[in-house]
Coordinates of C-alpha atoms in Angstrom, one line a residue:
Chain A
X1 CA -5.4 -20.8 -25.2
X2 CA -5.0 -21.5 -28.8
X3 CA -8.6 -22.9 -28.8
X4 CA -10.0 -20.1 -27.0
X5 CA -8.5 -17.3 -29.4
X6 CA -9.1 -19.2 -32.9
X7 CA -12.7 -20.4 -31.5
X8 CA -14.3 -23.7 -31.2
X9 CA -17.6 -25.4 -32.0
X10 CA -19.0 -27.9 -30.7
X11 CA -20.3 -31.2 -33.1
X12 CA -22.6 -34.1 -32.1
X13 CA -22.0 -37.1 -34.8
X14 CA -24.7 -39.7 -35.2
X15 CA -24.5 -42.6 -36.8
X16 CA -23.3 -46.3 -36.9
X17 CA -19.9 -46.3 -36.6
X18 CA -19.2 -42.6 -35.6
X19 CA -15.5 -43.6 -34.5
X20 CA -15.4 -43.9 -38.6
X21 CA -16.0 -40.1 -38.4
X22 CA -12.7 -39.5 -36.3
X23 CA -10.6 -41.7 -39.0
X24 CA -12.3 -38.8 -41.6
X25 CA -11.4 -36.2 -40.2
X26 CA -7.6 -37.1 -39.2
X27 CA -7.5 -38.5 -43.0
X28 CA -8.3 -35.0 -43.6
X29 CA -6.4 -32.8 -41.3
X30 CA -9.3 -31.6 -39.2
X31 CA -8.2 -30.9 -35.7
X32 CA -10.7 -32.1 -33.1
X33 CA -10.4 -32.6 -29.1
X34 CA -12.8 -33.0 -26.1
X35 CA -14.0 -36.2 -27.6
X36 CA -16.7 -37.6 -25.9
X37 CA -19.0 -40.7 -26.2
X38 CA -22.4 -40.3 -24.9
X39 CA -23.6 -43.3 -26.4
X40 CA -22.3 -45.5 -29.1
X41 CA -24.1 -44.1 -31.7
X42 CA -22.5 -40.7 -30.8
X43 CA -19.7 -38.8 -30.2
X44 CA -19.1 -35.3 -29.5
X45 CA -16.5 -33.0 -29.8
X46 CA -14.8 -29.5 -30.8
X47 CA -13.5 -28.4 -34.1
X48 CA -12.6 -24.9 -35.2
X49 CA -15.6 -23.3 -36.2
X50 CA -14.1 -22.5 -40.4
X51 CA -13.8 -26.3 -40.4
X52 CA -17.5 -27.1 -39.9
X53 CA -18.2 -27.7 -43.6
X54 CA -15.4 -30.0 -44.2
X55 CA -16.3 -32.0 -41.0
X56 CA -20.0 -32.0 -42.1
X57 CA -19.0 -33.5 -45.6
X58 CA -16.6 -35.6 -44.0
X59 CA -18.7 -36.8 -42.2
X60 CA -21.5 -37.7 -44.8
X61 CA -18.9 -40.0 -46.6
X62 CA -18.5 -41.7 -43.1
X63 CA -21.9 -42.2 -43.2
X64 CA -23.2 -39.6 -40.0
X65 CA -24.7 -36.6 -39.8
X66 CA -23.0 -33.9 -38.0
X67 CA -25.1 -31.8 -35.7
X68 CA -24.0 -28.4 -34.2
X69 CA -23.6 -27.9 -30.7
X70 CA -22.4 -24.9 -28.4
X71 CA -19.9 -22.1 -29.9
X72 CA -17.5 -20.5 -28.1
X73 CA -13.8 -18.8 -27.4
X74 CA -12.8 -15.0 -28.9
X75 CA -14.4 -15.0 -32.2
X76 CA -18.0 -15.5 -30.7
X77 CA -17.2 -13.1 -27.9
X78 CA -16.5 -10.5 -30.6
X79 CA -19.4 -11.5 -32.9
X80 CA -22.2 -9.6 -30.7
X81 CA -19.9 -6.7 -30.7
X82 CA -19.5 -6.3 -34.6
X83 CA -23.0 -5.1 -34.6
X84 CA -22.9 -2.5 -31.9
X85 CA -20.4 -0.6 -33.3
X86 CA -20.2 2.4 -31.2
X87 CA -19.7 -0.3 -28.0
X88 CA -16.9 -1.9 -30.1
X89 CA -15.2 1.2 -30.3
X90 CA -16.0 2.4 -26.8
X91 CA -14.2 -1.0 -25.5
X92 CA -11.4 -0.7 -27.7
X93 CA -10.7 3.2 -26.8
X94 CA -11.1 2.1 -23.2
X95 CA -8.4 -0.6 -23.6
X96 CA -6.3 2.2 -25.4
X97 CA -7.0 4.8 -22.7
X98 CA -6.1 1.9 -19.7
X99 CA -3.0 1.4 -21.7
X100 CA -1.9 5.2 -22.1
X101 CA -3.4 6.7 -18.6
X102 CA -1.5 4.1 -16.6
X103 CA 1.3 6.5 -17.4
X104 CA 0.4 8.9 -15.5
X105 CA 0.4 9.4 -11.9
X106 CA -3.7 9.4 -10.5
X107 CA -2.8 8.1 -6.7
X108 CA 0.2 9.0 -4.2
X109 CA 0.2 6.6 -1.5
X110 CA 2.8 8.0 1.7
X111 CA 3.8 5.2 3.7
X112 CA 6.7 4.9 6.6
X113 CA 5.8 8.7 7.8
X114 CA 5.6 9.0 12.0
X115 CA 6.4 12.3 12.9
X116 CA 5.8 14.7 9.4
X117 CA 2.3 15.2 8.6
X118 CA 1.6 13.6 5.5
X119 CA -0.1 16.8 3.7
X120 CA 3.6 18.5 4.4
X121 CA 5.1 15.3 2.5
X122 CA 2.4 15.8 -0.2
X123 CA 2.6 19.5 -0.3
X124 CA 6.4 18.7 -0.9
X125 CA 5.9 16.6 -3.8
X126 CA 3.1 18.9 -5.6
X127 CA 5.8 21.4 -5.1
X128 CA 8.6 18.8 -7.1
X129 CA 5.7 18.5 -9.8
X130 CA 4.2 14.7 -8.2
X131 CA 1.0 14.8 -7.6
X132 CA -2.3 13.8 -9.7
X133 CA -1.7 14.0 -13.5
X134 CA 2.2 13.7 -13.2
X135 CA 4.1 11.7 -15.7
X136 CA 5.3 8.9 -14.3
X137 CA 8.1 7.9 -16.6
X138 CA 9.3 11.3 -15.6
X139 CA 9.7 10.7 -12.5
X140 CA 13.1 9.8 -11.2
X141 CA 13.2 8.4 -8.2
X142 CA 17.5 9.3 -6.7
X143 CA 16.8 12.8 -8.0
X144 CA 13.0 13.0 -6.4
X145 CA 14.8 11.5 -3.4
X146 CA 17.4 14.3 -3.3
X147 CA 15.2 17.6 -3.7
X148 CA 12.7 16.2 -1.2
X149 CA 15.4 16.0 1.6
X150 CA 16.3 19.1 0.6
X151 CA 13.0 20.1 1.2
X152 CA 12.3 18.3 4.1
X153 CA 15.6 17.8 5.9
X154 CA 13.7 15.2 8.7
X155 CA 13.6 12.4 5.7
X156 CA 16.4 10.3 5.9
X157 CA 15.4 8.3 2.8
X158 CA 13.0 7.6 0.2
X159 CA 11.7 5.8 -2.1
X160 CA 9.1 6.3 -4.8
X161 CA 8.0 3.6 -6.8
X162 CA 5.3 3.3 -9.4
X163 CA 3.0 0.6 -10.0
X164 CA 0.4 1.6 -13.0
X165 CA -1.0 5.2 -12.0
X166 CA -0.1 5.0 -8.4
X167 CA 3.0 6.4 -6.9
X168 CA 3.8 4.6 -3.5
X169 CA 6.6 6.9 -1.5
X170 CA 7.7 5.4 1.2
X171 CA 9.6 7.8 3.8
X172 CA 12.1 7.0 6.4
X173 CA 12.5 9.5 8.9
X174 CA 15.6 10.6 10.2
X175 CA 16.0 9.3 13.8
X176 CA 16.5 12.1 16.8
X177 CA 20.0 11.4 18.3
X178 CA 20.4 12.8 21.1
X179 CA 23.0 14.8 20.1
X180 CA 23.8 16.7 23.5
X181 CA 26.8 15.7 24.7
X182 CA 26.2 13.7 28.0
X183 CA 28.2 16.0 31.1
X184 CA 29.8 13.4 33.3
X185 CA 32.4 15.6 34.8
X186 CA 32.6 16.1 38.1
X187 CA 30.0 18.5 39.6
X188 CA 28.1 19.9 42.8
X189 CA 24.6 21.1 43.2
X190 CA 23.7 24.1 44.3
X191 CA 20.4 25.9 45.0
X192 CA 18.9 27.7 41.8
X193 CA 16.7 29.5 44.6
X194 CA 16.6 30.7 48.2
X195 CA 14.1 28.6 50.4
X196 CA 13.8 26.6 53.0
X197 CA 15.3 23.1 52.6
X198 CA 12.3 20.4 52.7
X199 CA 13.9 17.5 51.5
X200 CA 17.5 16.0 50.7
X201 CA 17.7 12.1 48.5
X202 CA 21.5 12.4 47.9
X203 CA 22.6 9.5 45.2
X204 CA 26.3 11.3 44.3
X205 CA 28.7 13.0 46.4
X206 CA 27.5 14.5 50.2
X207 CA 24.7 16.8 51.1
X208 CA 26.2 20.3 52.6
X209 CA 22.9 21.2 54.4
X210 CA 19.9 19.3 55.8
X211 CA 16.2 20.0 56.4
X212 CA 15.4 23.0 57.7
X213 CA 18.4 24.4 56.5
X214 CA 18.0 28.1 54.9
X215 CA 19.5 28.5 51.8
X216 CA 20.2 31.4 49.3
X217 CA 20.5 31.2 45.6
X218 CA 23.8 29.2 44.9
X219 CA 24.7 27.7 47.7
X220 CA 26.1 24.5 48.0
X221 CA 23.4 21.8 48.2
X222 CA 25.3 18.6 47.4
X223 CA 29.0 18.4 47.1
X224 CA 30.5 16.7 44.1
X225 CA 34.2 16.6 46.6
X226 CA 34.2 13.6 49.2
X227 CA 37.1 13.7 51.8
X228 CA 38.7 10.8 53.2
X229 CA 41.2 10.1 55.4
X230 CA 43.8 9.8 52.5
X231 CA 42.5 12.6 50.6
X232 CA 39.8 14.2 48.3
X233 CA 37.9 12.3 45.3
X234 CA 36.2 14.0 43.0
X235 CA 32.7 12.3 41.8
X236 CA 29.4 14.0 40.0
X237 CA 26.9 15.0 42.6
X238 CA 23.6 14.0 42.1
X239 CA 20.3 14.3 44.3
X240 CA 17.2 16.2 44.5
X241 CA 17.1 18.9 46.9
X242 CA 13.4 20.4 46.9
X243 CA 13.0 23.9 49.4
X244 CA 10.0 25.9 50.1
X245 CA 9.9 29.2 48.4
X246 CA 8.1 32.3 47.6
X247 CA 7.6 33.7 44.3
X248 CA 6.1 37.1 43.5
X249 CA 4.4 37.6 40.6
X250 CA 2.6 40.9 38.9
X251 CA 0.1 40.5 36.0
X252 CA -2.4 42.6 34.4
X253 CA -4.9 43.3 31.6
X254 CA -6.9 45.6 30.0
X255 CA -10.5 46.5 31.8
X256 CA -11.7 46.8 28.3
X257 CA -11.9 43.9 25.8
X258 CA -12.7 43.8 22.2
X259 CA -15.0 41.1 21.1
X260 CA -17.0 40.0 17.9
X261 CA -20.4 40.6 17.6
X262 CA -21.9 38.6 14.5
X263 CA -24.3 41.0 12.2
X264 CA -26.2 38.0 11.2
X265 CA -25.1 38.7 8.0
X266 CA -23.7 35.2 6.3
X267 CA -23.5 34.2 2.5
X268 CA -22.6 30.8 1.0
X269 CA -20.3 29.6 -1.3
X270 CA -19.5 26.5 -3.1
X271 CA -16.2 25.2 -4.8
X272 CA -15.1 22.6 -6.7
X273 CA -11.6 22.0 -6.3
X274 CA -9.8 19.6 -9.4
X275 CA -6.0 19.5 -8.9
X276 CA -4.5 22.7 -8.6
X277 CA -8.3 24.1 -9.7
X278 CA -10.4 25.9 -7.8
X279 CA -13.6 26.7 -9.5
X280 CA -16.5 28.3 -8.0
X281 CA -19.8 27.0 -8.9
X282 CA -22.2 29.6 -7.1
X283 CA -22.1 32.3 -4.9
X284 CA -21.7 36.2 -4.8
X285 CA -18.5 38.3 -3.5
X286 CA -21.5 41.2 -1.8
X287 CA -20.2 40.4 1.6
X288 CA -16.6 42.1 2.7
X289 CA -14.4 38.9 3.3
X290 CA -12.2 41.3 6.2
X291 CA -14.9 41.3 9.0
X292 CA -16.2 37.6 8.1
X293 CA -15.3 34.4 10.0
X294 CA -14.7 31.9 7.4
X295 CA -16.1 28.2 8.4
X296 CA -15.0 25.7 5.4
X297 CA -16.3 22.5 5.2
X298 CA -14.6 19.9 2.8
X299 CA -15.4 16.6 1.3
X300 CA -12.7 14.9 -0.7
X301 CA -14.1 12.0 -2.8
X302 CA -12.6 8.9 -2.6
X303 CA -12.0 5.6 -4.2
X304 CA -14.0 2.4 -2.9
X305 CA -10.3 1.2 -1.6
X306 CA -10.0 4.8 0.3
X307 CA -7.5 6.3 -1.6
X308 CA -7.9 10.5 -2.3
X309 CA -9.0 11.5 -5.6
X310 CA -8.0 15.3 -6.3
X311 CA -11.4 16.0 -6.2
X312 CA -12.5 18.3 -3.6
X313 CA -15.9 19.8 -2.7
X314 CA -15.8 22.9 -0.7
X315 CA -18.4 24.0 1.4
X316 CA -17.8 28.1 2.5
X317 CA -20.3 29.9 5.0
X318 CA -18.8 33.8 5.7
X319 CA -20.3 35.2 8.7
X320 CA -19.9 38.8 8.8
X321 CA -19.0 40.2 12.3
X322 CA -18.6 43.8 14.1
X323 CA -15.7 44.4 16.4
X324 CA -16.9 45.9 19.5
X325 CA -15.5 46.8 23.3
X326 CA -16.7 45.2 26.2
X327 CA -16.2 46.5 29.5
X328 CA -14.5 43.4 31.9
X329 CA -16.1 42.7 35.1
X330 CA -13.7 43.0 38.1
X331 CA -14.5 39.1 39.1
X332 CA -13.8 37.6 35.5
X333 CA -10.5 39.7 35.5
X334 CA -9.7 38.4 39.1
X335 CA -10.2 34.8 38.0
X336 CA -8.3 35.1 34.7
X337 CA -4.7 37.0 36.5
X338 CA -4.9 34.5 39.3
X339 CA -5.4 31.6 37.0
X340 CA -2.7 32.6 34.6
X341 CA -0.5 33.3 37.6
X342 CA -0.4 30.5 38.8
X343 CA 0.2 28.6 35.7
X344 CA 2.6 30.6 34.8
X345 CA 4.5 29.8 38.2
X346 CA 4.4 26.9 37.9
X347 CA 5.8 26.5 34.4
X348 CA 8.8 28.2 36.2
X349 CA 9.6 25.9 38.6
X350 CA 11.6 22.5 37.7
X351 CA 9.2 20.2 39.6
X352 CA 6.8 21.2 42.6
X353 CA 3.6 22.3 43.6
X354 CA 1.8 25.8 44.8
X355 CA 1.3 25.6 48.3
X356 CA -0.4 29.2 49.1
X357 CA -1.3 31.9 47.1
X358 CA -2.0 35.8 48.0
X359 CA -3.6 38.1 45.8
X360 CA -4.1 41.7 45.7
X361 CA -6.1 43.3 42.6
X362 CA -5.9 46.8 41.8
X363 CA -6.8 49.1 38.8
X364 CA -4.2 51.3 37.1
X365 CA -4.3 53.6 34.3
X366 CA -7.8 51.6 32.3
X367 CA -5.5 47.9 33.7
X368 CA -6.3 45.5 36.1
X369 CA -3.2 44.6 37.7
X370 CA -2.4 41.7 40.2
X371 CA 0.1 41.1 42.6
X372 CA 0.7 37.7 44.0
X373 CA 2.5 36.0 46.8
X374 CA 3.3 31.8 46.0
X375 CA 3.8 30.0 48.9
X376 CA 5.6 26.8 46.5
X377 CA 7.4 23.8 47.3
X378 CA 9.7 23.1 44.6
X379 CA 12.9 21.5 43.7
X380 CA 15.8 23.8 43.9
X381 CA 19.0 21.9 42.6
X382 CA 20.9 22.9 39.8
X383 CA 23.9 20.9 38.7
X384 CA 27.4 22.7 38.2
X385 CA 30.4 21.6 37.1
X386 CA 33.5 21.7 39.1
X387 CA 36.5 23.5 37.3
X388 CA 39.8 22.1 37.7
X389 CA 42.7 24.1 36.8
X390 CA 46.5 23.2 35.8
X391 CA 48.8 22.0 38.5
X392 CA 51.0 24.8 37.5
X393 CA 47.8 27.4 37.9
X394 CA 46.5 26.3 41.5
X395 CA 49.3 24.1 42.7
X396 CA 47.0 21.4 43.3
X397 CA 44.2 23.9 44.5
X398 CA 40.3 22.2 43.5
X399 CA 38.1 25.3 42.5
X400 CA 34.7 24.9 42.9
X401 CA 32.1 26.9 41.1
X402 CA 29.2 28.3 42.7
X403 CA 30.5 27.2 46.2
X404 CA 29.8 30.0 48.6
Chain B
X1 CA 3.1 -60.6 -43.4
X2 CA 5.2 -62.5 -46.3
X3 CA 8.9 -63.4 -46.4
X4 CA 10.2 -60.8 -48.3
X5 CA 9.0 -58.8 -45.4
X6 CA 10.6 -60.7 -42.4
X7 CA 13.8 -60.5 -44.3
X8 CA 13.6 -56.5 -44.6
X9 CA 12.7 -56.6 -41.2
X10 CA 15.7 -58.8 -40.1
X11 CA 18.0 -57.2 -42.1
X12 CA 17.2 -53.9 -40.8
X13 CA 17.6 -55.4 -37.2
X14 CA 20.9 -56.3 -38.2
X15 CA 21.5 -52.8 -39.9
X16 CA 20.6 -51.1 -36.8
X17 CA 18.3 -49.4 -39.2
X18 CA 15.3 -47.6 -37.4
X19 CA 12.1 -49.7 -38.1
X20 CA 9.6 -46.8 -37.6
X21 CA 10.8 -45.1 -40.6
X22 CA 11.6 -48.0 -43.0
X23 CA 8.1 -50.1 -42.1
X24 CA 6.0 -46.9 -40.5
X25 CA 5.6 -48.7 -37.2
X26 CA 3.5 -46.9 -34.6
X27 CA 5.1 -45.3 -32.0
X28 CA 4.0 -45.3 -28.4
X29 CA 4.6 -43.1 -25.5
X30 CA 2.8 -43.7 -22.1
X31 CA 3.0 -41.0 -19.7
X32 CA 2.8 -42.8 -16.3
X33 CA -1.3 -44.4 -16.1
X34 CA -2.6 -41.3 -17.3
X35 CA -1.8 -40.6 -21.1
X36 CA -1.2 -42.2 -23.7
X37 CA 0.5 -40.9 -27.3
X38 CA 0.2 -43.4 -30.4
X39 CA 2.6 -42.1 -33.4
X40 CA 2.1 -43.3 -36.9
X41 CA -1.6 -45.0 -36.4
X42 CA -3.8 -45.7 -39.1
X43 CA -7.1 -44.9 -37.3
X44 CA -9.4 -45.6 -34.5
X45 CA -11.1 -49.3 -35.1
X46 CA -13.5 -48.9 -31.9
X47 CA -14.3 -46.6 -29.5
X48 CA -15.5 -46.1 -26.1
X49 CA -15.2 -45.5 -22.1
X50 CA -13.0 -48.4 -21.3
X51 CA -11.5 -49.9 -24.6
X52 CA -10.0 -47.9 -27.6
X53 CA -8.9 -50.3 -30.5
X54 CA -6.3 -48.4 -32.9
X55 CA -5.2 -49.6 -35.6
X56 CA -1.4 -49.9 -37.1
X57 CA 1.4 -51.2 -39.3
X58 CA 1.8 -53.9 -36.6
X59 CA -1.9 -54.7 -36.1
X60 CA -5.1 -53.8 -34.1
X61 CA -3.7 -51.8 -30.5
X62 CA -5.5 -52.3 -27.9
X63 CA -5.8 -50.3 -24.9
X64 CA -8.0 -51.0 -21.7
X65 CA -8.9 -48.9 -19.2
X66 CA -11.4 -46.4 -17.5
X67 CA -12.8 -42.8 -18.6
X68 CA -10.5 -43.0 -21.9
X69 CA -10.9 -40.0 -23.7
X70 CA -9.2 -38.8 -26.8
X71 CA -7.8 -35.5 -26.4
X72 CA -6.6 -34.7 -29.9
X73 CA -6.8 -36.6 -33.1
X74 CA -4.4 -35.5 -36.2
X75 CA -3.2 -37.7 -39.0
X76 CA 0.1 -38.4 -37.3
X77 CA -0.8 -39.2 -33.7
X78 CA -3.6 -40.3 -31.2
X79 CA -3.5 -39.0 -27.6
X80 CA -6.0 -40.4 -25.0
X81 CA -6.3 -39.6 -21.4
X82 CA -7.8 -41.7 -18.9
X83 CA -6.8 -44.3 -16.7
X84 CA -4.6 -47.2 -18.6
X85 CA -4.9 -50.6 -17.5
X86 CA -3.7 -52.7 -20.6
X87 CA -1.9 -52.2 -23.8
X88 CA -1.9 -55.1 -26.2
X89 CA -1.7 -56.1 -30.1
X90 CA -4.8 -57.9 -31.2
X91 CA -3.2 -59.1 -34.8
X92 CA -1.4 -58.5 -38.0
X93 CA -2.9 -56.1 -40.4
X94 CA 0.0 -56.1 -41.8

């Protein structure tokens, strides 16, 4: 190391006795090293380059003559440099700048996020004043840590640490507990609909009806009571009762519709985006932004290692549109209100299936409006708890609720 | 080397005196095979691949080996690297 920053240069001695040479210069303090012997006439090796005339001269009185060889280390790195002054300068402000910039923040890395998006976490953190351009020996991570959860009470924890001018936060989410209290009291199932019993799979306490059975809403499908011989226990039903029922439905819409018409009217614009900048670069304001559709298209440079740069290029095309009414076609509304019936029955039920449908389609007042009949198959049970009350209160009496 | 001198030298071995510094004799550290550190020499005699020949207060040091190379040279000390088969004093230069 030593060598490399105080420079070297090489020497080839010639002469007779060159190992006299090496007596020479150790008589006379020269340091030397990397001693080689080609030959026996010659010997080569390093000496720092201000001690080249002593070696030479101490080397004449040993009688050899010293030849120069390579150069090398620091000081002949630099020499080129000394003439290209405006280079020197340019490397030494560099190394200045590397030195300085590293202090502030030009990457935010997001690690450990599943569930929030990682432009809300970012968004968060521009908010706290971290993002590009931050000082980083500003930023404290316990008190970062704090406001963020405030801001974002799904993060558990988090860290922020910073390695030169990138900001690695690593987020731990907060895990979702299922918080709702588990209900393993005792219980019955009732029908949450009138049908026709299709099926009965009992797995806790005894079925009150079987198939075929009619049933209206809240009667008792499955009891949570079982009787024995010596008396009554008390368990949690538990089964799946599924009945076939019908479900009405009305829907309607318009007969008229309002739709866009493009003019075919469109302007461009371009944006450079730096930070929290936005700067347009070209295009006119001529066109009224409130009947346009707006299509953006962005390109965010990147570094070769794929992290974000704030530097954003934003494409803008505004295409002017009309709003106009369009009569509906009695067909397409058909289609649409028995679609969307459906669907929406079904959402309705627990589990099941549409078995038969029945529609009528009628206009009223400038609506179409359908009425439908769903033949469904569906699951009807609902689970309710049994109330027990006092001794004292029933004398021993087992309420049940939603027992007819 | 005369009688004066081989009574100093006793005398000092009865003394417990170190001999290094009363008689500047050379001394010699070898690192395993592989180095070899020569304190208080008076300069290099010969020198090549296989046989370096230092010389000292106690005579000519000679060292045998393969690839010897010196590493650094100063007034004080020698070190070589290389394999070292042999070390051995030559004669009295005294």
């Amino acid at each position: 190391m030593t060598h490399f920053l105080r420079g070297y240069r090489g020497l080839r001695i010639t002469g007779a006795e060159p190992v006299r040479c090496l007596n020479r210069f150790a008589e006379q303090a020269l340091a030397f090293w990397r001693v080689r012997q080609p030959d026996p006439l010659h010997l080569e090796l390093r000496i720092y380059p201000k001690d080249y005339s002593k070696a030479e001269q101490a080397a004449l009185r040993a009688m050899c003559t010293v030849e120069p060889l390579d150069e090398g280390g620091l000081p002949s790195l630099i020499r080129p440099l000394k003439k290209r002054r405006i280079l020197l300068i340019g490397v030494l402000l560099s190394a200045l700048l590397a030195l300085f910039l590293q202090n502030f923040i030009w990457v935010v890395r997001i690690e450990g996020n599943k569930t929030i998006p990682e432009q809300t976490i970012r968004h968060a953190l521009t908010e706290e004043g971290v993002g590009f351009g931050s000082w980083g020996p500003g930023i404290s991570g316990p008190l970062l840590r704090m406001r963020m959860q405030l801001r974002l009470p799904t993060i558990d924890w988090m860290a922020a640490n910073r390695s030169g001018g990138v900001l690695t936060v690593i987020v731990e989410e907060r895990q979702n507990a299922d918080t709702a209290p588990k209900e393993n009291g005792p219980a019955n199932i009732v029908a949450s609909r009138a049908g026709i019993i299709r099926s009965v799979s009992t797995l806790g306490g005894t079925a009150a009806v079987e198939v075929g059975d009619a049933v209206l809403t809240g009667q008792l499908l499955i009891s949570g009571i079982t009787t024995w011989e010596s008396g009554s226990q008390l368990t949690r039903a538990c089964g799946e009762v599924y009945a076939l029922t019908c479900r009405q439905i009305t829907v309607k819409m318009p007969q008229q519709r309002l739709e866009k018409q493009e003019t075919g009217r469109t302007e461009h614009a371009l944006y450079l985006i730096f930070g929290r900048n936005r700067r347009k670069i070209f295009g006119n304001s001529s066109i009224s932004h409130t009947g346009c559709d707006k299509i953006v298209n962005r390109e965010v440079c990147t570094l070769p290692g794929g992290d974000f740069l704030p530097l954003i290029l934003e494409q803008v095309e505004y295409r002017e549109y009309e709003i106009r009414e369009a009569p509906i076609d009695e067909r397409t509304a058909r289609e649409a209100l028995e679609r969307f019936a459906v669907r929406t029955v079904r959402s309705q039920m627990i589990a099941g299936r549409v078995l038969q449908t029945h529609f009528e389609l009628t206009k009223e007042q400038g609506c179409y409006v359908l009425r439908g009949e769903l033949s469904c198959e569906e699951m009807i049970s609902k689970t309710v708890p049994i109330s027990i009350l006092g001794e004292d209160e029933a004398n021993g009496e087992i309420h049940q609720r939603g027992e007819n | 080397m005369g009688n004066n001198h081989r009574w100093l030298r006793a005398l000092a071995q009865k003394l417990e005196l170190p001999s290094e510094l009363l008689f500047g004799d050379p001394g010699i550290e070898l690192s395993g095979r592989s180095a070899l550190t020569v304190h208080r020499h008076r300069g290099i005699a010969a020198y090549e691949a296989d046989c370096v020949r230092i010389l000292s207060s106690l005579g000519m040091l000679r060292v045998r080996g393969s690839g010897l190379q010196i590493l650094r040279m100063n007034r004080e000390s020698i070190v070589l690297l290389g394999r070292i088969d042999e070390l051995c004093f030559e004669g009295e230069t005294g």
